[in-house]
PDB file of C-alpha atoms in Angstrom:
ATOM      1  CA  MET A1038     -19.157 -13.908  -9.685  1.00 48.00           C
ATOM      2  CA  LYS A1039     -18.962 -10.190 -10.519  1.00 43.00           C
ATOM      3  CA  SER A1040     -19.858  -9.335  -6.929  1.00 44.00           C
ATOM      4  CA  LYS A1041     -17.028 -11.546  -5.622  1.00 42.00           C
ATOM      5  CA  ILE A1042     -14.496  -9.995  -7.990  1.00 37.00           C
ATOM      6  CA  LEU A1043     -15.577  -6.474  -7.017  1.00 40.00           C
ATOM      7  CA  LEU A1044     -15.379  -7.393  -3.341  1.00 39.00           C
ATOM      8  CA  ALA A1045     -11.858  -8.816  -3.701  1.00 37.00           C
ATOM      9  CA  SER A1046     -10.722  -5.719  -5.584  1.00 37.00           C
ATOM     10  CA  LEU A1047     -12.098  -3.392  -2.932  1.00 36.00           C
ATOM     11  CA  VAL A1048     -10.520  -5.325  -0.049  1.00 37.00           C
ATOM     12  CA  VAL A1049      -7.106  -5.618  -1.706  1.00 36.00           C
ATOM     13  CA  GLY A1050      -7.205  -1.963  -2.739  1.00 36.00           C
ATOM     14  CA  ALA A1051      -7.878  -0.899   0.848  1.00 36.00           C
ATOM     15  CA  LEU A1052      -4.653  -2.467   2.161  1.00 39.00           C
ATOM     16  CA  PRO A1053      -1.292  -0.904   1.225  1.00 43.00           C
ATOM     17  CA  LEU A1054       1.745  -2.988   0.374  1.00 52.00           C
ATOM     18  CA  SER A1055       3.942  -3.625   3.389  1.00 78.00           C
ATOM     19  CA  ALA A1056       7.698  -3.452   3.920  1.00 95.00           C
ATOM     20  CA  GLN A1057       8.738  -6.927   5.027  1.00 97.00           C
ATOM     21  CA  ILE A1058      11.973  -5.539   6.496  1.00 98.00           C
ATOM     22  CA  VAL A1059      12.488  -2.068   7.982  1.00 98.00           C
ATOM     23  CA  ILE A1060      15.668  -0.222   8.976  1.00 98.00           C
ATOM     24  CA  SER A1061      15.959   0.378  12.729  1.00 98.00           C
ATOM     25  CA  GLY A1062      19.526   1.634  13.134  1.00 98.00           C
ATOM     26  CA  PHE A1063      23.076   1.640  11.791  1.00 98.00           C
ATOM     27  CA  LEU A1064      26.735   2.183  12.613  1.00 98.00           C
ATOM     28  CA  ALA A1065      28.272   3.906   9.592  1.00 98.00           C
ATOM     29  CA  ASN A1066      31.348   5.326  11.291  1.00 97.00           C
ATOM     30  CA  PRO A1067      32.848   2.980  13.923  1.00 98.00           C
ATOM     31  CA  ALA A1068      35.809   4.143  15.982  1.00 97.00           C
ATOM     32  CA  GLY A1069      39.128   3.628  14.187  1.00 96.00           C
ATOM     33  CA  THR A1070      39.312   1.882  10.819  1.00 95.00           C
ATOM     34  CA  ASP A1071      35.785   1.349   9.506  1.00 97.00           C
ATOM     35  CA  SER A1072      36.091  -2.033   7.744  1.00 98.00           C
ATOM     36  CA  PRO A1073      34.948  -4.641   8.532  1.00 98.00           C
ATOM     37  CA  TYR A1074      32.972  -3.130  11.412  1.00 98.00           C
ATOM     38  CA  GLU A1075      30.130  -1.152   9.806  1.00 98.00           C
ATOM     39  CA  TYR A1076      26.671  -2.646  10.188  1.00 98.00           C
ATOM     40  CA  VAL A1077      22.923  -2.140   9.787  1.00 98.00           C
ATOM     41  CA  GLN A1078      20.240  -3.145  12.283  1.00 98.00           C
ATOM     42  CA  LEU A1079      16.972  -4.368  10.739  1.00 98.00           C
ATOM     43  CA  VAL A1080      13.576  -5.566  11.961  1.00 98.00           C
ATOM     44  CA  ALA A1081      11.344  -8.115  10.223  1.00 98.00           C
ATOM     45  CA  THR A1082       7.660  -7.201   9.970  1.00 97.00           C
ATOM     46  CA  GLN A1083       6.782 -10.771   9.012  1.00 96.00           C
ATOM     47  CA  ALA A1084       8.399 -14.198   9.224  1.00 97.00           C
ATOM     48  CA  ILE A1085      10.870 -14.693   6.347  1.00 98.00           C
ATOM     49  CA  ASP A1086      12.789 -17.733   5.115  1.00 98.00           C
ATOM     50  CA  PHE A1087      15.592 -16.094   3.137  1.00 98.00           C
ATOM     51  CA  ALA A1088      16.418 -19.266   1.223  1.00 98.00           C
ATOM     52  CA  SER A1089      12.969 -19.087  -0.363  1.00 98.00           C
ATOM     53  CA  ASN A1090      12.584 -15.300  -0.382  1.00 98.00           C
ATOM     54  CA  ASN A1091      15.852 -13.520  -1.121  1.00 98.00           C
ATOM     55  CA  TYR A1092      16.567  -9.935  -0.121  1.00 98.00           C
ATOM     56  CA  SER A1093      19.514  -7.592  -0.391  1.00 98.00           C
ATOM     57  CA  VAL A1094      20.917  -4.585   1.446  1.00 98.00           C
ATOM     58  CA  VAL A1095      22.835  -1.803  -0.308  1.00 98.00           C
ATOM     59  CA  LEU A1096      25.058   0.787   1.395  1.00 98.00           C
ATOM     60  CA  ALA A1097      25.865   4.079  -0.334  1.00 97.00           C
ATOM     61  CA  ASN A1098      29.184   5.930  -0.012  1.00 94.00           C
ATOM     62  CA  ASN A1099      28.736   9.064  -2.082  1.00 83.00           C
ATOM     63  CA  GLY A1100      31.499  11.055  -3.613  1.00 77.00           C
ATOM     64  CA  THR A1101      29.231  11.853  -6.524  1.00 87.00           C
ATOM     65  CA  ALA A1102      26.208   9.637  -7.118  1.00 94.00           C
ATOM     66  CA  THR A1103      25.613   8.322 -10.636  1.00 96.00           C
ATOM     67  CA  SER A1104      22.514   7.912 -12.765  1.00 96.00           C
ATOM     68  CA  SER A1105      22.604   4.199 -11.828  1.00 97.00           C
ATOM     69  CA  GLY A1106      21.630   5.019  -8.236  1.00 97.00           C
ATOM     70  CA  TRP A1107      21.721   1.993  -5.940  1.00 98.00           C
ATOM     71  CA  ALA A1108      23.177  -0.177  -8.722  1.00 98.00           C
ATOM     72  CA  ALA A1109      26.246   2.046  -9.269  1.00 97.00           C
ATOM     73  CA  GLY A1110      28.736  -0.319  -7.623  1.00 98.00           C
ATOM     74  CA  GLY A1111      32.461   0.475  -7.612  1.00 97.00           C
ATOM     75  CA  ALA A1112      33.360   2.786  -4.742  1.00 96.00           C
ATOM     76  CA  ILE A1113      29.816   4.212  -4.568  1.00 97.00           C
ATOM     77  CA  THR A1114      27.479   1.354  -3.547  1.00 98.00           C
ATOM     78  CA  TYR A1115      28.100  -2.026  -1.925  1.00 98.00           C
ATOM     79  CA  LYS A1116      25.611  -4.915  -1.853  1.00 98.00           C
ATOM     80  CA  PHE A1117      24.929  -7.734   0.614  1.00 99.00           C
ATOM     81  CA  ASP A1118      22.729 -10.567  -0.718  1.00 98.00           C
ATOM     82  CA  ILE A1119      20.588 -12.323   1.900  1.00 98.00           C
ATOM     83  CA  THR A1120      19.891 -15.828   0.650  1.00 98.00           C
ATOM     84  CA  SER A1121      19.980 -18.043   3.746  1.00 98.00           C
ATOM     85  CA  GLY A1122      18.721 -18.069   7.319  1.00 98.00           C
ATOM     86  CA  SER A1123      15.341 -17.003   8.641  1.00 98.00           C
ATOM     87  CA  VAL A1124      13.723 -14.445  10.935  1.00 98.00           C
ATOM     88  CA  SER A1125      10.438 -14.302  12.791  1.00 98.00           C
ATOM     89  CA  LEU A1126       7.936 -11.453  12.922  1.00 97.00           C
ATOM     90  CA  GLY A1127       9.334  -8.589  14.996  1.00 97.00           C
ATOM     91  CA  GLU A1128      12.835 -10.076  15.217  1.00 98.00           C
ATOM     92  CA  THR A1129      15.893  -7.817  15.114  1.00 98.00           C
ATOM     93  CA  PHE A1130      18.831  -8.872  12.943  1.00 98.00           C
ATOM     94  CA  TYR A1131      22.046  -7.483  11.481  1.00 99.00           C
ATOM     95  CA  VAL A1132      23.820  -7.186   8.136  1.00 98.00           C
ATOM     96  CA  GLY A1133      27.332  -5.795   7.733  1.00 98.00           C
ATOM     97  CA  GLY A1134      31.047  -6.283   8.166  1.00 98.00           C
ATOM     98  CA  SER A1135      32.435  -9.584   9.415  1.00 98.00           C
ATOM     99  CA  GLY A1136      34.019  -8.002  12.500  1.00 98.00           C
ATOM    100  CA  ARG A1137      30.714  -8.199  14.429  1.00 98.00           C
ATOM    101  CA  LEU A1138      31.984  -5.788  17.084  1.00 98.00           C
ATOM    102  CA  ILE A1139      29.871  -3.011  18.553  1.00 98.00           C
ATOM    103  CA  ASN A1140      32.168  -0.079  17.785  1.00 98.00           C
ATOM    104  CA  GLY A1141      35.187  -1.043  15.730  1.00 98.00           C
ATOM    105  CA  PHE A1142      38.469  -2.786  16.525  1.00 97.00           C
ATOM    106  CA  SER A1143      38.928  -4.057  20.124  1.00 97.00           C
ATOM    107  CA  SER A1144      35.356  -3.177  21.145  1.00 98.00           C
ATOM    108  CA  THR A1145      32.690  -5.522  22.561  1.00 98.00           C
ATOM    109  CA  ASP A1146      31.990  -8.706  20.591  1.00 98.00           C
ATOM    110  CA  ILE A1147      28.319  -8.757  19.544  1.00 98.00           C
ATOM    111  CA  SER A1148      28.463 -11.945  17.475  1.00 98.00           C
ATOM    112  CA  SER A1149      25.735 -13.329  19.769  1.00 98.00           C
ATOM    113  CA  ALA A1150      23.250 -11.088  17.948  1.00 98.00           C
ATOM    114  CA  LYS A1151      21.437 -12.476  14.909  1.00 98.00           C
ATOM    115  CA  TRP A1152      23.756 -11.774  11.972  1.00 98.00           C
ATOM    116  CA  ILE A1153      22.038 -12.833   8.752  1.00 98.00           C
ATOM    117  CA  LYS A1154      24.796 -11.732   6.363  1.00 98.00           C
ATOM    118  CA  THR A1155      28.382 -10.539   6.884  1.00 98.00           C
ATOM    119  CA  ILE A1156      31.271  -9.845   4.504  1.00 98.00           C
ATOM    120  CA  ASN A1157      34.836  -8.795   5.229  1.00 98.00           C
ATOM    121  CA  THR A1158      34.272  -5.485   3.495  1.00 98.00           C
ATOM    122  CA  GLY A1159      37.932  -4.513   3.793  1.00 98.00           C
ATOM    123  CA  THR A1160      39.134  -7.392   1.621  1.00 98.00           C
ATOM    124  CA  THR A1161      36.097  -8.741  -0.240  1.00 98.00           C
ATOM    125  CA  ALA A1162      33.920  -7.186  -2.930  1.00 98.00           C
ATOM    126  CA  GLY A1163      30.190  -6.943  -2.439  1.00 98.00           C
ATOM    127  CA  ASP A1164      27.699  -9.425  -3.849  1.00 98.00           C
ATOM    128  CA  THR A1165      27.377  -8.546  -7.564  1.00 97.00           C
ATOM    129  CA  PHE A1166      28.689  -5.014  -7.059  1.00 98.00           C
ATOM    130  CA  GLY A1167      30.751  -2.845  -4.737  1.00 98.00           C
ATOM    131  CA  ASN A1168      34.520  -2.671  -4.218  1.00 98.00           C
ATOM    132  CA  ALA A1169      36.270  -3.843  -1.070  1.00 98.00           C
ATOM    133  CA  ASN A1170      37.518  -0.855   0.929  1.00 97.00           C
ATOM    134  CA  ALA A1171      39.654  -0.965   4.077  1.00 95.00           C
ATOM    135  CA  SER A1172      38.423   2.561   4.914  1.00 95.00           C
ATOM    136  CA  GLY A1173      34.798   1.413   4.853  1.00 96.00           C
ATOM    137  CA  VAL A1174      32.045   0.843   2.305  1.00 97.00           C
ATOM    138  CA  PHE A1175      29.442   2.900   4.197  1.00 96.00           C
ATOM    139  CA  GLY A1176      29.548   6.681   3.846  1.00 95.00           C
ATOM    140  CA  ASN A1177      29.625   8.918   6.918  1.00 94.00           C
ATOM    141  CA  GLY A1178      27.051  11.469   5.776  1.00 94.00           C
ATOM    142  CA  GLY A1179      28.053  15.121   5.703  1.00 94.00           C
ATOM    143  CA  THR A1180      27.126  17.655   3.017  1.00 94.00           C
ATOM    144  CA  ASN A1181      26.756  14.902   0.395  1.00 95.00           C
ATOM    145  CA  ALA A1182      24.242  12.551   2.024  1.00 96.00           C
ATOM    146  CA  ASP A1183      24.803   8.809   2.321  1.00 97.00           C
ATOM    147  CA  GLY A1184      22.140   6.138   2.549  1.00 97.00           C
ATOM    148  CA  LEU A1185      21.089   2.533   2.758  1.00 98.00           C
ATOM    149  CA  ALA A1186      18.291   0.478   1.292  1.00 98.00           C
ATOM    150  CA  VAL A1187      16.617  -2.929   1.539  1.00 98.00           C
ATOM    151  CA  PHE A1188      15.384  -4.720  -1.593  1.00 98.00           C
ATOM    152  CA  THR A1189      13.356  -7.800  -2.369  1.00 98.00           C
ATOM    153  CA  GLY A1190      15.455 -10.160  -4.476  1.00 98.00           C
ATOM    154  CA  THR A1191      19.100  -9.823  -5.436  1.00 98.00           C
ATOM    155  CA  THR A1192      18.799  -8.224  -8.882  1.00 98.00           C
ATOM    156  CA  ILE A1193      19.043  -4.449  -8.683  1.00 98.00           C
ATOM    157  CA  THR A1194      19.017  -1.987 -11.584  1.00 98.00           C
ATOM    158  CA  SER A1195      18.816   1.793 -11.783  1.00 97.00           C
ATOM    159  CA  SER A1196      14.994   1.566 -11.712  1.00 97.00           C
ATOM    160  CA  THR A1197      14.550  -0.962  -8.871  1.00 98.00           C
ATOM    161  CA  ILE A1198      12.576   0.502  -5.962  1.00 97.00           C
ATOM    162  CA  PRO A1199      13.590  -0.633  -2.451  1.00 98.00           C
ATOM    163  CA  VAL A1200      11.105  -1.776   0.192  1.00 97.00           C
ATOM    164  CA  ASP A1201      12.782   0.550   2.694  1.00 98.00           C
ATOM    165  CA  ALA A1202      15.512   3.183   2.497  1.00 98.00           C
ATOM    166  CA  LEU A1203      16.841   6.252   4.246  1.00 97.00           C
ATOM    167  CA  PHE A1204      19.542   8.904   3.908  1.00 97.00           C
ATOM    168  CA  PHE A1205      21.573  10.722   6.546  1.00 96.00           C
ATOM    169  CA  GLY A1206      23.891  13.710   6.639  1.00 95.00           C
ATOM    170  CA  THR A1207      23.649  17.499   6.614  1.00 95.00           C
ATOM    171  CA  GLY A1208      22.754  18.074   2.952  1.00 95.00           C
ATOM    172  CA  VAL A1209      21.591  16.305  -0.203  1.00 96.00           C
ATOM    173  CA  GLY A1210      24.573  17.582  -2.220  1.00 95.00           C
ATOM    174  CA  THR A1211      25.896  15.218  -4.877  1.00 95.00           C
ATOM    175  CA  ALA A1212      23.670  12.374  -3.686  1.00 96.00           C
ATOM    176  CA  LYS A1213      21.263  13.663  -6.344  1.00 96.00           C
ATOM    177  CA  PRO A1214      22.909  13.523  -9.780  1.00 95.00           C
ATOM    178  CA  ALA A1215      21.816  15.543 -12.798  1.00 93.00           C
ATOM    179  CA  SER A1216      19.771  12.586 -14.058  1.00 95.00           C
ATOM    180  CA  GLY A1217      18.582   9.369 -12.471  1.00 95.00           C
ATOM    181  CA  GLY A1218      19.689   8.651  -8.931  1.00 97.00           C
ATOM    182  CA  TYR A1219      18.524   6.677  -5.921  1.00 97.00           C
ATOM    183  CA  GLN A1220      14.998   5.315  -6.362  1.00 97.00           C
ATOM    184  CA  MET A1221      13.005   5.733  -3.151  1.00 97.00           C
ATOM    185  CA  PRO A1222      10.095   3.837  -1.605  1.00 96.00           C
ATOM    186  CA  LEU A1223       6.914   5.450  -0.366  1.00 95.00           C
ATOM    187  CA  ASN A1224       7.250   5.012   3.379  1.00 95.00           C
ATOM    188  CA  ASP A1225       6.992   7.050   6.584  1.00 96.00           C
ATOM    189  CA  ILE A1226       9.909   9.266   5.568  1.00 95.00           C
ATOM    190  CA  TYR A1227       9.694   9.738   1.798  1.00 96.00           C
ATOM    191  CA  THR A1228       6.433  10.771   0.194  1.00 93.00           C
ATOM    192  CA  SER A1229       7.065  11.049  -3.527  1.00 90.00           C
ATOM    193  CA  THR A1230       7.762   8.492  -6.215  1.00 88.00           C
ATOM    194  CA  GLY A1231      11.095   9.250  -7.833  1.00 94.00           C
ATOM    195  CA  VAL A1232      14.647   9.620  -6.588  1.00 97.00           C
ATOM    196  CA  PHE A1233      16.302  10.924  -3.447  1.00 97.00           C
ATOM    197  CA  GLY A1234      16.514  14.722  -3.483  1.00 96.00           C
ATOM    198  CA  ASP A1235      13.185  15.212  -5.264  1.00 96.00           C
ATOM    199  CA  THR A1236      10.521  17.244  -3.467  1.00 95.00           C
ATOM    200  CA  GLY A1237       9.169  15.002  -0.710  1.00 95.00           C
ATOM    201  CA  ASN A1238      12.270  12.807  -0.864  1.00 96.00           C
ATOM    202  CA  ASN A1239      14.876  14.980   0.827  1.00 95.00           C
ATOM    203  CA  THR A1240      14.518  14.092   4.518  1.00 96.00           C
ATOM    204  CA  LEU A1241      17.848  13.426   6.239  1.00 97.00           C
ATOM    205  CA  PHE A1242      18.505  11.573   9.471  1.00 96.00           C
ATOM    206  CA  SER A1243      21.269  12.448  11.930  1.00 91.00           C
ATOM    207  CA  ASP A1244      24.833  12.705  10.674  1.00 90.00           C
ATOM    208  CA  ALA A1245      27.178   9.911  11.728  1.00 84.00           C
ATOM    209  CA  ALA A1246      30.216  11.032  13.733  1.00 93.00           C
ATOM    210  CA  SER A1247      32.850   8.517  14.844  1.00 96.00           C
ATOM    211  CA  GLY A1248      31.507   5.937  17.285  1.00 97.00           C
ATOM    212  CA  GLN A1249      27.881   7.015  16.996  1.00 97.00           C
ATOM    213  CA  PHE A1250      25.066   4.523  16.447  1.00 98.00           C
ATOM    214  CA  ILE A1251      22.046   6.098  14.731  1.00 97.00           C
ATOM    215  CA  ARG A1252      18.983   4.637  16.414  1.00 97.00           C
ATOM    216  CA  LEU A1253      15.484   4.950  14.976  1.00 98.00           C
ATOM    217  CA  THR A1254      12.206   4.988  16.862  1.00 97.00           C
ATOM    218  CA  GLY A1255       8.752   4.400  15.407  1.00 98.00           C
ATOM    219  CA  THR A1256       5.771   2.042  15.273  1.00 98.00           C
ATOM    220  CA  TYR A1257       5.048  -0.191  12.288  1.00 97.00           C
ATOM    221  CA  ASN A1258       1.511  -1.525  11.858  1.00 97.00           C
ATOM    222  CA  THR A1259       1.532  -5.051  10.410  1.00 95.00           C
ATOM    223  CA  ILE A1260      -2.216  -4.947   9.677  1.00 93.00           C
ATOM    224  CA  SER A1261      -2.185  -1.818   7.521  1.00 92.00           C
ATOM    225  CA  GLY A1262       1.412  -2.285   6.323  1.00 93.00           C
ATOM    226  CA  SER A1263       2.227   1.295   7.289  1.00 94.00           C
ATOM    227  CA  TRP A1264       3.764   3.388  10.058  1.00 96.00           C
ATOM    228  CA  THR A1265       1.490   4.441  12.915  1.00 95.00           C
ATOM    229  CA  ASN A1266       4.320   6.568  14.303  1.00 96.00           C
ATOM    230  CA  ALA A1267       6.889   7.753  11.766  1.00 97.00           C
ATOM    231  CA  ARG A1268      10.552   7.098  12.433  1.00 97.00           C
ATOM    232  CA  ALA A1269      12.769   9.629  14.137  1.00 96.00           C
ATOM    233  CA  SER A1270      16.473   9.313  14.864  1.00 95.00           C
ATOM    234  CA  SER A1271      18.595   9.722  17.957  1.00 95.00           C
ATOM    235  CA  VAL A1272      22.350   9.443  18.349  1.00 96.00           C
ATOM    236  CA  LEU A1273      23.914   6.955  20.769  1.00 97.00           C
ATOM    237  CA  GLY A1274      27.557   7.518  21.569  1.00 97.00           C
ATOM    238  CA  LEU A1275      29.281   4.128  21.819  1.00 98.00           C
ATOM    239  CA  SER A1276      32.514   3.181  23.566  1.00 97.00           C
ATOM    240  CA  ALA A1277      34.702   0.098  23.294  1.00 98.00           C
ATOM    241  CA  SER A1278      32.868  -1.387  26.283  1.00 98.00           C
ATOM    242  CA  SER A1279      29.305  -0.670  25.140  1.00 98.00           C
ATOM    243  CA  SER A1280      27.085  -3.759  25.057  1.00 98.00           C
ATOM    244  CA  LEU A1281      24.493  -5.203  22.694  1.00 98.00           C
ATOM    245  CA  SER A1282      21.737  -4.067  25.067  1.00 97.00           C
ATOM    246  CA  ASP A1283      22.813  -0.454  24.457  1.00 98.00           C
ATOM    247  CA  ILE A1284      21.609  -0.650  20.840  1.00 98.00           C
ATOM    248  CA  THR A1285      18.400  -2.611  21.382  1.00 97.00           C
ATOM    249  CA  SER A1286      15.960  -1.800  18.575  1.00 98.00           C
ATOM    250  CA  ALA A1287      13.471   0.962  19.405  1.00 97.00           C
ATOM    251  CA  ILE A1288      11.139   0.071  16.525  1.00 98.00           C
ATOM    252  CA  THR A1289       7.785  -1.348  17.637  1.00 97.00           C
ATOM    253  CA  VAL A1290       6.133  -3.877  15.320  1.00 97.00           C
ATOM    254  CA  ALA A1291       2.493  -4.412  16.250  1.00 94.00           C
ATOM    255  CA  ALA A1292      -0.859  -5.516  14.857  1.00 91.00           C
ATOM    256  CA  ILE A1293      -2.883  -2.339  15.349  1.00 87.00           C
ATOM    257  CA  PRO A1294      -6.512  -2.245  14.103  1.00 85.00           C
ATOM    258  CA  GLU A1295      -7.420   0.686  11.881  1.00 61.00           C
ATOM    259  CA  PRO A1296     -11.111   1.298  12.714  1.00 59.00           C
ATOM    260  CA  SER A1297     -11.914   3.681   9.870  1.00 53.00           C
ATOM    261  CA  SER A1298     -10.365   1.496   7.170  1.00 47.00           C
ATOM    262  CA  TYR A1299     -11.728  -1.762   8.484  1.00 45.00           C
ATOM    263  CA  ALA A1300     -15.217  -0.363   8.985  1.00 46.00           C
ATOM    264  CA  VAL A1301     -15.295   0.205   5.225  1.00 45.00           C
ATOM    265  CA  ILE A1302     -14.074  -3.314   4.508  1.00 46.00           C
ATOM    266  CA  PHE A1303     -16.533  -4.944   6.907  1.00 44.00           C
ATOM    267  CA  GLY A1304     -19.312  -2.810   5.459  1.00 49.00           C
ATOM    268  CA  VAL A1305     -18.452  -4.011   1.949  1.00 45.00           C
ATOM    269  CA  LEU A1306     -18.364  -7.617   3.201  1.00 47.00           C
ATOM    270  CA  ALA A1307     -21.767  -7.250   4.842  1.00 50.00           C
ATOM    271  CA  LEU A1308     -23.289  -5.639   1.744  1.00 51.00           C
ATOM    272  CA  ALA A1309     -21.887  -8.306  -0.561  1.00 50.00           C
ATOM    273  CA  GLY A1310     -23.113 -11.056   1.760  1.00 53.00           C
ATOM    274  CA  ALA A1311     -26.603  -9.599   1.865  1.00 50.00           C
ATOM    275  CA  THR A1312     -26.674  -9.284  -1.937  1.00 50.00           C
ATOM    276  CA  LEU A1313     -25.619 -12.911  -2.396  1.00 47.00           C
ATOM    277  CA  ARG A1314     -28.249 -14.112   0.099  1.00 50.00           C
ATOM    278  CA  ARG A1315     -31.017 -12.204  -1.724  1.00 52.00           C
ATOM    279  CA  ARG A1316     -29.942 -13.713  -5.036  1.00 52.00           C
ATOM    280  CA  SER A1317     -29.834 -17.217  -3.621  1.00 51.00           C
ATOM    281  CA  ARG A1318     -33.460 -16.896  -2.438  1.00 53.00           C
ATOM    282  CA  LYS A1319     -34.717 -15.959  -5.913  1.00 53.00           C
TER     283      LYS A1319
END
């Protein structure tokens, strides 16, 4: 029994926790009035039934961040709860304003995409927290960075760590308050436990000018639950006639063997098996 417990501990310890949903792009600053046309593009790294496994997405619009971080609410953070629908492994889906247009008012209708959760952000408060705002609930970056995060569950406090998150702009600025702040995950971008702005947690993606979709590239390994190729951003200038195909996700989700890691695991399995066989013959 002790051998089996040790074996299970070694195997589990060799595999990192995965992010079930990763951020692949976003439109934080659509042409014209922002609400209800801002949106986030996401990719599932496993099949998810949201009725059974709830998630949430939070958008940050920093004037000055508070010690509550993602849970600040008011004019600072806005939450979308995802409690229905489903996605398959590798599927791209969207969360955001109810307009479901590619680049603001009178632009191409992209309601044919998979929209898992929408809210009229100009007239309706967020789920649990976040004020409605006709000017938009998603910040546009700049010297005080703005961000977005994905969480498991729908209860978020100042200490809740997201499964994925990123910030964009030209400087950290007031996105890091004097105490507390935005809890960050350990992922391909951020390398330190703690809050955004800490050492290792200050990477910024491209700023978001009007009509620009921020597209991320990278490769996520579903076997190791980690990034084989870290994400990088590029800027796509959208027009009113741009199409859904113009913002196709550039994130690759693949089952990629990790020879060095799995050689260790298979070696442990072989050793444990041999030990058990020797004991059974005694």
